[in-house]
Amino acid sequence: MESVRTENQLFQSSKASLALVIVLVGVGSGFLGMCLALLLHYLQHIAYGYSPLHIISNETFLEGVRASSPERRITILFLCGLIAGIGWWALYSFGKPLVSIALAIKSGKPMPPLSTFIHAFLQIITIALGSPLGREVAPREVSSVYASWLSAKAGLSPEESKIMLACGAGAGLAAVYNVPLGGAVFVLEVLLCTYNWTILLFALSSSAIAVLVSWWGLGNESIYQIPDISLNASLIICSIIASPVLGFFAFWFIQIATVQRSKAIHSWHMIFSCLLNFLILGLFSVYFPSLLGNGKSPAEMEFDQSVGIGLSILLFLLRSIFVWTSLRVGAQGGLLTPSLANGALLGAILGGIWNLCLPSVPIHAFAIIGATAFLAAAQKMPLTAIILIFEFTRMNFVFLIPIMLAVSGSVAMCQLTKNYYIKYKV
């Protein structure tokens, strides 16, 4: 009876109203996510001059960047810094204060539509031009605003509106990455921290509908193409042993990123700071083109064929530094794909070291395992991370065992490191 009372208290509107709203949330979130993804691809093609007649093409962003001249890369990153600096300074100075999805769910505080949409477009534009931050926040935010507006129009209760907002965010994530189950579990594990069956139904429905809608413009392809890989005992043992290392580095990556974001510049000084930050990134991109973008490029490289221990270490350090500095100067974006990329790079490093003296493991396979474990620990979403990697790559489910073991060890070490950090204020 307690569960029935709780359910009745949670959902006060009619089932027909809730069903209609969740369908519209899925449709709208899928359309908005698709449009933002297409805009990002279009801007990438225009900026770096590749496949100009095709918004969606077989040529990757990394291939396009590599084909562009050094002068073009530097110019584009200078433009990126200019847009980031002026855009976010103007938004912080003249727009309504931004409200995050997490805060909107927790406090019920509304997300200002205009400021949120401008914030999202700035993320898409700067990431398309080469910002190292993630693109997943933008579709989640605009979909959340849309879901909130729809809930208000339907006269839903505050609690119902929060659930719809979360479902919109998950559906937006699902649409841009073609991850229907990952988007739904993200709603439950990360945003609402519940496994209520009715909410699960809403999350599954909205994410599935959003992905179906997004197929119209984005197609039904996996995010990462991986070669055939085989499982062996050495890979399982390596996953267990390396997992604490992945968790340790994941904690410090996200901890430093959080600190830098909290200290971000919001005054007019950020214009010059952004210009300098992205200009330096542009200079480094002349020699390391995979530094540009949200992190998909280095992940693709490691998932397909390892680039070697030395280059992986260098890319891991440089990408981490530029993510931190970009947040510090006031640029905005997500950390999902950057975490995934860092995990892939670190996994390739650890796998390469393992292969120097122990039974061989396929490096690209361990890069995938490392990416999942690092992402799970950094973003505090073990279930979502596991589901995402399978939807990202559509890999064989036989790898579920080493991935689960690596995620368990990584998340445990991340939590232990956090506890030590809090206790001793390292």
XYZ file of C-alpha atoms in Angstrom:
426
model
C 0.000 0.000 0.000
C 2.886 2.356 0.698
C 4.133 2.034 -2.867
C 0.614 2.679 -4.178
C 0.251 5.819 -2.073
C 3.662 7.018 -3.198
C 2.751 6.412 -6.833
C -0.540 8.253 -6.445
C 1.190 11.171 -4.765
C 3.840 11.301 -7.471
C 1.476 11.246 -10.448
C -1.670 13.324 -10.048
C -2.541 14.003 -13.691
C -4.526 11.603 -15.835
C -2.712 8.758 -17.545
C -3.817 10.067 -20.934
C -2.275 13.484 -20.253
C 0.987 11.973 -19.057
C 1.149 9.618 -22.034
C 0.549 12.453 -24.493
C 3.167 14.660 -22.860
C 5.800 11.917 -22.829
C 5.212 11.216 -26.536
C 5.545 14.912 -27.355
C 8.653 15.156 -25.169
C 10.210 12.314 -27.145
C 9.282 13.788 -30.523
C 10.406 17.310 -29.640
C 13.627 16.223 -27.953
C 14.512 14.009 -30.890
C 13.922 16.846 -33.340
C 15.861 19.388 -31.279
C 18.744 16.984 -30.706
C 18.848 16.117 -34.399
C 18.907 19.797 -35.399
C 21.738 20.607 -33.001
C 23.759 17.614 -34.201
C 23.238 18.598 -37.840
C 24.242 22.175 -37.038
C 27.427 20.942 -35.387
C 28.339 18.771 -38.389
C 27.550 21.587 -40.819
C 29.747 24.055 -38.953
C 32.582 21.524 -38.770
C 32.441 20.974 -42.530
C 32.359 24.696 -43.283
C 35.099 25.569 -40.790
C 37.600 22.961 -41.957
C 36.489 22.719 -45.580
C 35.726 19.020 -45.898
C 32.726 17.327 -47.540
C 31.023 20.717 -48.031
C 28.074 19.211 -49.907
C 27.247 16.659 -47.201
C 26.280 17.439 -43.619
C 26.581 13.749 -42.739
C 29.469 12.095 -44.584
C 31.889 9.195 -44.326
C 34.757 11.629 -43.795
C 35.425 12.077 -40.092
C 36.109 15.338 -38.293
C 39.694 14.220 -37.661
C 40.236 13.542 -41.360
C 38.843 16.968 -42.166
C 41.107 18.682 -39.643
C 44.162 16.791 -40.884
C 43.409 17.840 -44.462
C 43.153 21.514 -43.493
C 46.172 23.799 -43.486
C 47.914 24.843 -40.253
C 46.937 28.451 -40.938
C 43.295 27.467 -41.221
C 43.348 25.570 -37.923
C 44.899 28.500 -36.074
C 42.449 30.962 -37.643
C 39.434 28.802 -36.790
C 40.564 28.385 -33.179
C 41.146 32.136 -32.905
C 37.577 32.619 -34.125
C 36.425 29.987 -31.627
C 38.044 31.924 -28.793
C 36.491 35.173 -29.986
C 32.997 33.681 -30.153
C 33.402 31.944 -26.789
C 34.744 35.018 -25.035
C 32.299 37.577 -26.379
C 29.336 35.204 -26.414
C 29.549 33.935 -22.859
C 30.621 37.299 -21.462
C 27.523 38.883 -23.023
C 25.333 36.049 -21.750
C 26.695 36.288 -18.208
C 26.462 40.086 -18.251
C 23.070 40.679 -19.857
C 21.187 37.382 -19.809
C 19.186 35.798 -17.034
C 21.268 33.576 -14.723
C 21.607 30.058 -16.074
C 20.000 27.187 -14.192
C 21.490 23.729 -14.646
C 19.341 20.666 -15.258
C 20.383 19.200 -11.912
C 19.421 22.379 -10.054
C 16.113 22.631 -11.900
C 15.238 19.073 -10.867
C 16.396 19.516 -7.285
C 14.911 22.926 -6.527
C 12.199 23.326 -9.133
C 13.797 26.569 -10.268
C 12.896 27.212 -13.927
C 15.529 27.207 -16.644
C 15.392 30.574 -18.485
C 14.538 29.643 -22.098
C 16.395 32.375 -23.994
C 19.572 32.219 -21.912
C 19.574 28.422 -22.065
C 19.146 28.343 -25.841
C 21.931 30.890 -26.344
C 24.107 28.889 -23.948
C 23.420 25.715 -25.943
C 24.138 27.325 -29.309
C 27.418 28.750 -28.033
C 28.434 25.251 -26.961
C 27.570 23.754 -30.344
C 29.374 26.509 -32.263
C 32.571 26.448 -30.203
C 32.769 22.647 -30.086
C 32.239 22.495 -33.850
C 35.145 24.906 -34.263
C 37.416 22.807 -32.048
C 36.686 23.339 -28.352
C 37.775 20.215 -26.412
C 34.583 20.106 -24.329
C 31.626 17.780 -24.843
C 28.568 18.491 -26.974
C 26.072 16.441 -24.958
C 24.987 19.208 -22.576
C 23.458 21.411 -25.288
C 20.772 18.963 -26.519
C 19.986 17.977 -22.952
C 19.433 21.603 -21.969
C 17.239 22.639 -24.891
C 15.209 19.439 -24.568
C 14.747 20.093 -20.858
C 13.480 23.611 -21.530
C 11.079 22.245 -24.127
C 9.852 19.522 -21.748
C 9.319 22.090 -18.987
C 7.324 24.329 -21.314
C 5.234 21.378 -22.458
C 4.583 20.307 -18.866
C 3.408 23.797 -17.960
C 1.056 23.897 -20.945
C -0.363 20.504 -19.954
C -0.901 21.653 -16.365
C 1.265 18.941 -14.811
C 2.172 19.073 -11.139
C 5.651 20.266 -10.069
C 6.827 16.694 -9.431
C 5.502 15.497 -12.767
C 7.169 18.449 -14.484
C 10.532 17.547 -12.948
C 10.184 14.003 -14.262
C 9.313 15.273 -17.732
C 12.273 17.665 -17.607
C 14.591 14.768 -16.777
C 13.051 12.613 -19.513
C 13.595 15.453 -21.970
C 17.261 15.667 -20.988
C 17.707 11.919 -21.386
C 15.886 11.925 -24.710
C 18.103 14.742 -25.989
C 21.186 12.744 -25.048
C 19.732 9.629 -26.659
C 18.949 11.458 -29.900
C 22.392 12.948 -30.565
C 24.299 9.758 -29.746
C 21.771 7.151 -30.966
C 21.650 5.575 -27.497
C 17.998 4.947 -26.539
C 18.699 2.688 -23.568
C 21.632 4.791 -22.395
C 19.485 7.924 -22.438
C 16.764 6.235 -20.409
C 19.137 4.827 -17.796
C 20.854 8.224 -17.563
C 17.519 9.688 -16.448
C 17.148 7.109 -13.697
C 20.730 6.741 -12.491
C 22.065 10.287 -12.821
C 19.220 12.798 -12.942
C 16.482 11.348 -10.735
C 18.403 8.680 -8.782
C 15.443 6.320 -8.785
C 14.293 3.085 -10.367
C 10.579 3.755 -10.089
C 8.835 1.552 -12.645
C 6.546 4.267 -13.981
C 9.427 6.692 -14.410
C 11.381 3.911 -16.111
C 8.513 3.499 -18.571
C 8.473 7.239 -19.266
C 12.252 7.368 -19.733
C 12.315 4.359 -22.054
C 9.440 5.676 -24.142
C 10.738 9.231 -24.526
C 14.287 8.129 -25.365
C 13.128 5.525 -27.875
C 10.839 8.022 -29.611
C 13.588 10.655 -29.665
C 16.030 8.266 -31.314
C 13.448 7.223 -33.905
C 12.890 10.878 -34.796
C 16.636 11.589 -34.954
C 17.164 8.755 -37.455
C 15.375 10.921 -40.003
C 18.331 13.304 -40.151
C 21.228 11.475 -38.506
C 20.698 7.902 -39.629
C 21.056 4.737 -37.595
C 24.805 4.304 -37.325
C 26.890 3.568 -34.257
C 29.066 6.419 -33.028
C 32.274 4.362 -33.141
C 33.296 1.742 -35.675
C 35.506 -0.930 -34.132
C 37.352 -3.915 -35.632
C 36.676 -7.497 -34.641
C 38.187 -8.210 -31.243
C 38.481 -11.379 -29.225
C 38.338 -11.985 -25.502
C 41.129 -13.771 -23.654
C 42.112 -14.420 -20.050
C 44.895 -11.850 -20.177
C 42.397 -9.113 -21.048
C 40.207 -10.011 -18.062
C 43.167 -10.025 -15.655
C 44.458 -6.751 -17.082
C 41.005 -5.194 -16.631
C 40.986 -6.084 -12.947
C 44.541 -4.924 -12.235
C 44.312 -1.684 -14.208
C 40.896 -0.609 -12.929
C 42.168 1.190 -9.778
C 44.549 3.245 -11.912
C 41.676 4.280 -14.164
C 39.563 5.247 -11.160
C 42.382 7.232 -9.562
C 43.006 9.320 -12.672
C 39.274 9.697 -13.304
C 38.826 11.268 -9.875
C 41.578 13.814 -10.381
C 40.455 14.649 -13.905
C 36.919 15.431 -12.815
C 38.012 17.055 -9.539
C 40.318 19.512 -11.281
C 37.686 20.153 -13.959
C 35.098 20.922 -11.276
C 37.443 23.344 -9.534
C 38.297 25.106 -12.785
C 34.627 25.421 -13.708
C 33.819 26.884 -10.288
C 36.582 29.477 -10.725
C 35.691 30.309 -14.323
C 36.105 33.903 -15.433
C 32.795 35.674 -16.105
C 34.008 39.268 -16.421
C 35.098 41.008 -19.626
C 38.571 39.593 -19.045
C 37.278 36.260 -20.309
C 37.283 37.621 -23.869
C 41.070 37.847 -23.868
C 41.468 34.678 -21.813
C 39.372 32.684 -24.281
C 41.277 34.127 -27.221
C 44.606 33.145 -25.679
C 43.435 29.678 -24.615
C 42.016 28.696 -27.981
C 44.851 30.316 -29.914
C 47.317 28.131 -28.009
C 45.093 25.122 -28.691
C 45.173 26.041 -32.379
C 48.962 26.159 -32.352
C 49.143 22.712 -30.747
C 46.611 21.388 -33.270
C 49.149 21.988 -36.025
C 51.090 19.029 -34.629
C 48.279 17.200 -32.814
C 45.043 17.578 -34.825
C 43.236 15.044 -32.631
C 43.241 17.607 -29.808
C 40.404 19.443 -31.524
C 36.787 18.604 -30.852
C 34.996 16.924 -28.001
C 37.305 13.913 -27.770
C 35.737 11.627 -30.337
C 38.867 11.746 -32.510
C 41.364 10.246 -30.025
C 38.759 7.701 -28.940
C 38.280 6.654 -32.572
C 42.026 6.343 -33.003
C 42.464 4.110 -29.964
C 39.344 2.028 -30.624
C 40.510 1.274 -34.156
C 44.266 0.945 -33.778
C 46.525 2.069 -30.961
C 48.735 5.077 -31.684
C 51.475 3.931 -29.303
C 52.275 4.551 -25.651
C 54.246 7.758 -26.188
C 51.659 9.584 -28.275
C 48.833 8.323 -26.063
C 50.538 9.768 -22.971
C 51.077 13.092 -24.709
C 47.481 13.301 -25.946
C 46.146 12.310 -22.522
C 48.094 15.108 -20.837
C 47.358 17.746 -23.467
C 43.654 16.959 -23.693
C 43.292 17.060 -19.913
C 45.099 20.388 -19.703
C 43.078 22.007 -22.481
C 39.795 20.777 -20.999
C 40.780 22.332 -17.669
C 41.998 25.605 -19.163
C 38.931 25.912 -21.398
C 36.681 25.602 -18.365
C 38.851 28.059 -16.437
C 38.542 30.791 -19.063
C 34.754 30.451 -19.058
C 34.003 28.199 -22.031
C 31.218 25.706 -21.478
C 30.479 22.146 -22.523
C 30.103 18.641 -21.212
C 32.646 16.170 -19.894
C 31.103 12.916 -21.110
C 33.062 12.469 -24.334
C 36.217 14.095 -22.904
C 36.089 11.517 -20.097
C 35.523 8.730 -22.605
C 38.478 9.915 -24.687
C 40.784 10.175 -21.685
C 39.772 6.693 -20.621
C 40.531 5.334 -24.085
C 43.948 6.994 -24.080
C 44.756 5.824 -20.563
C 43.505 2.334 -21.385
C 45.803 2.210 -24.406
C 48.715 3.364 -22.237
C 48.080 0.726 -19.580
C 47.477 -1.967 -22.181
C 50.704 -1.040 -23.940
C 52.669 -1.229 -20.695
C 51.065 -4.597 -19.922
C 52.105 -5.944 -23.317
C 55.740 -5.047 -22.711
C 56.222 -7.834 -20.193
C 53.046 -9.935 -19.861
C 50.755 -11.997 -22.109
C 49.431 -9.785 -24.862
C 46.085 -7.992 -24.748
C 44.485 -6.339 -27.799
C 45.170 -2.642 -27.216
C 42.034 -1.376 -28.940
C 39.921 -3.719 -26.824
C 41.496 -2.455 -23.635
C 41.066 1.126 -24.836
C 37.321 0.471 -24.960
C 37.371 -1.086 -21.497
C 39.441 1.814 -20.166
C 37.079 4.343 -21.718
C 34.089 2.744 -20.009
C 35.738 2.458 -16.608
C 37.072 6.025 -16.698
C 33.712 7.409 -17.843
C 31.822 5.458 -15.181
C 34.033 6.773 -12.385
C 34.393 10.343 -13.626
C 30.676 10.855 -14.262
C 29.454 8.672 -11.364
C 27.279 6.555 -13.637
C 28.495 2.944 -13.822
C 25.317 1.463 -15.316
C 24.897 4.254 -17.842
C 28.550 4.044 -18.889
C 28.349 0.299 -19.519
C 25.197 0.658 -21.588
C 26.563 3.651 -23.492
C 29.735 1.881 -24.594
C 27.767 -1.037 -26.014
C 25.421 1.325 -27.848
C 28.334 3.501 -28.989
C 30.256 0.569 -30.466
C 27.721 -2.281 -30.802
C 30.463 -4.604 -29.644
C 30.036 -8.242 -28.701
C 28.373 -8.752 -25.322
C 31.074 -11.238 -24.363
C 33.083 -8.173 -23.300
C 30.520 -7.379 -20.631
C 32.540 -9.342 -18.047
C 35.873 -7.461 -18.299
C 34.005 -4.167 -18.642
C 31.961 -4.810 -15.497
C 35.066 -5.807 -13.562
C 36.954 -2.729 -14.734
C 34.037 -0.424 -13.944
C 33.651 -1.901 -10.460
C 37.316 -1.430 -9.606
C 37.485 2.021 -11.150
C 34.403 3.372 -9.384
C 35.563 1.887 -6.073
C 39.001 3.491 -6.363
C 37.478 6.806 -7.413
C 35.305 6.789 -4.300
C 38.220 5.808 -2.065
C 40.324 8.616 -3.507
C 37.470 11.049 -2.972
C 37.089 9.963 0.652
C 40.824 10.384 1.220
C 40.731 13.792 -0.460
C 37.851 14.973 1.731
C 39.391 13.591 4.916
C 42.893 14.940 4.464
C 42.167 17.894 2.141
C 44.948 16.843 -0.204
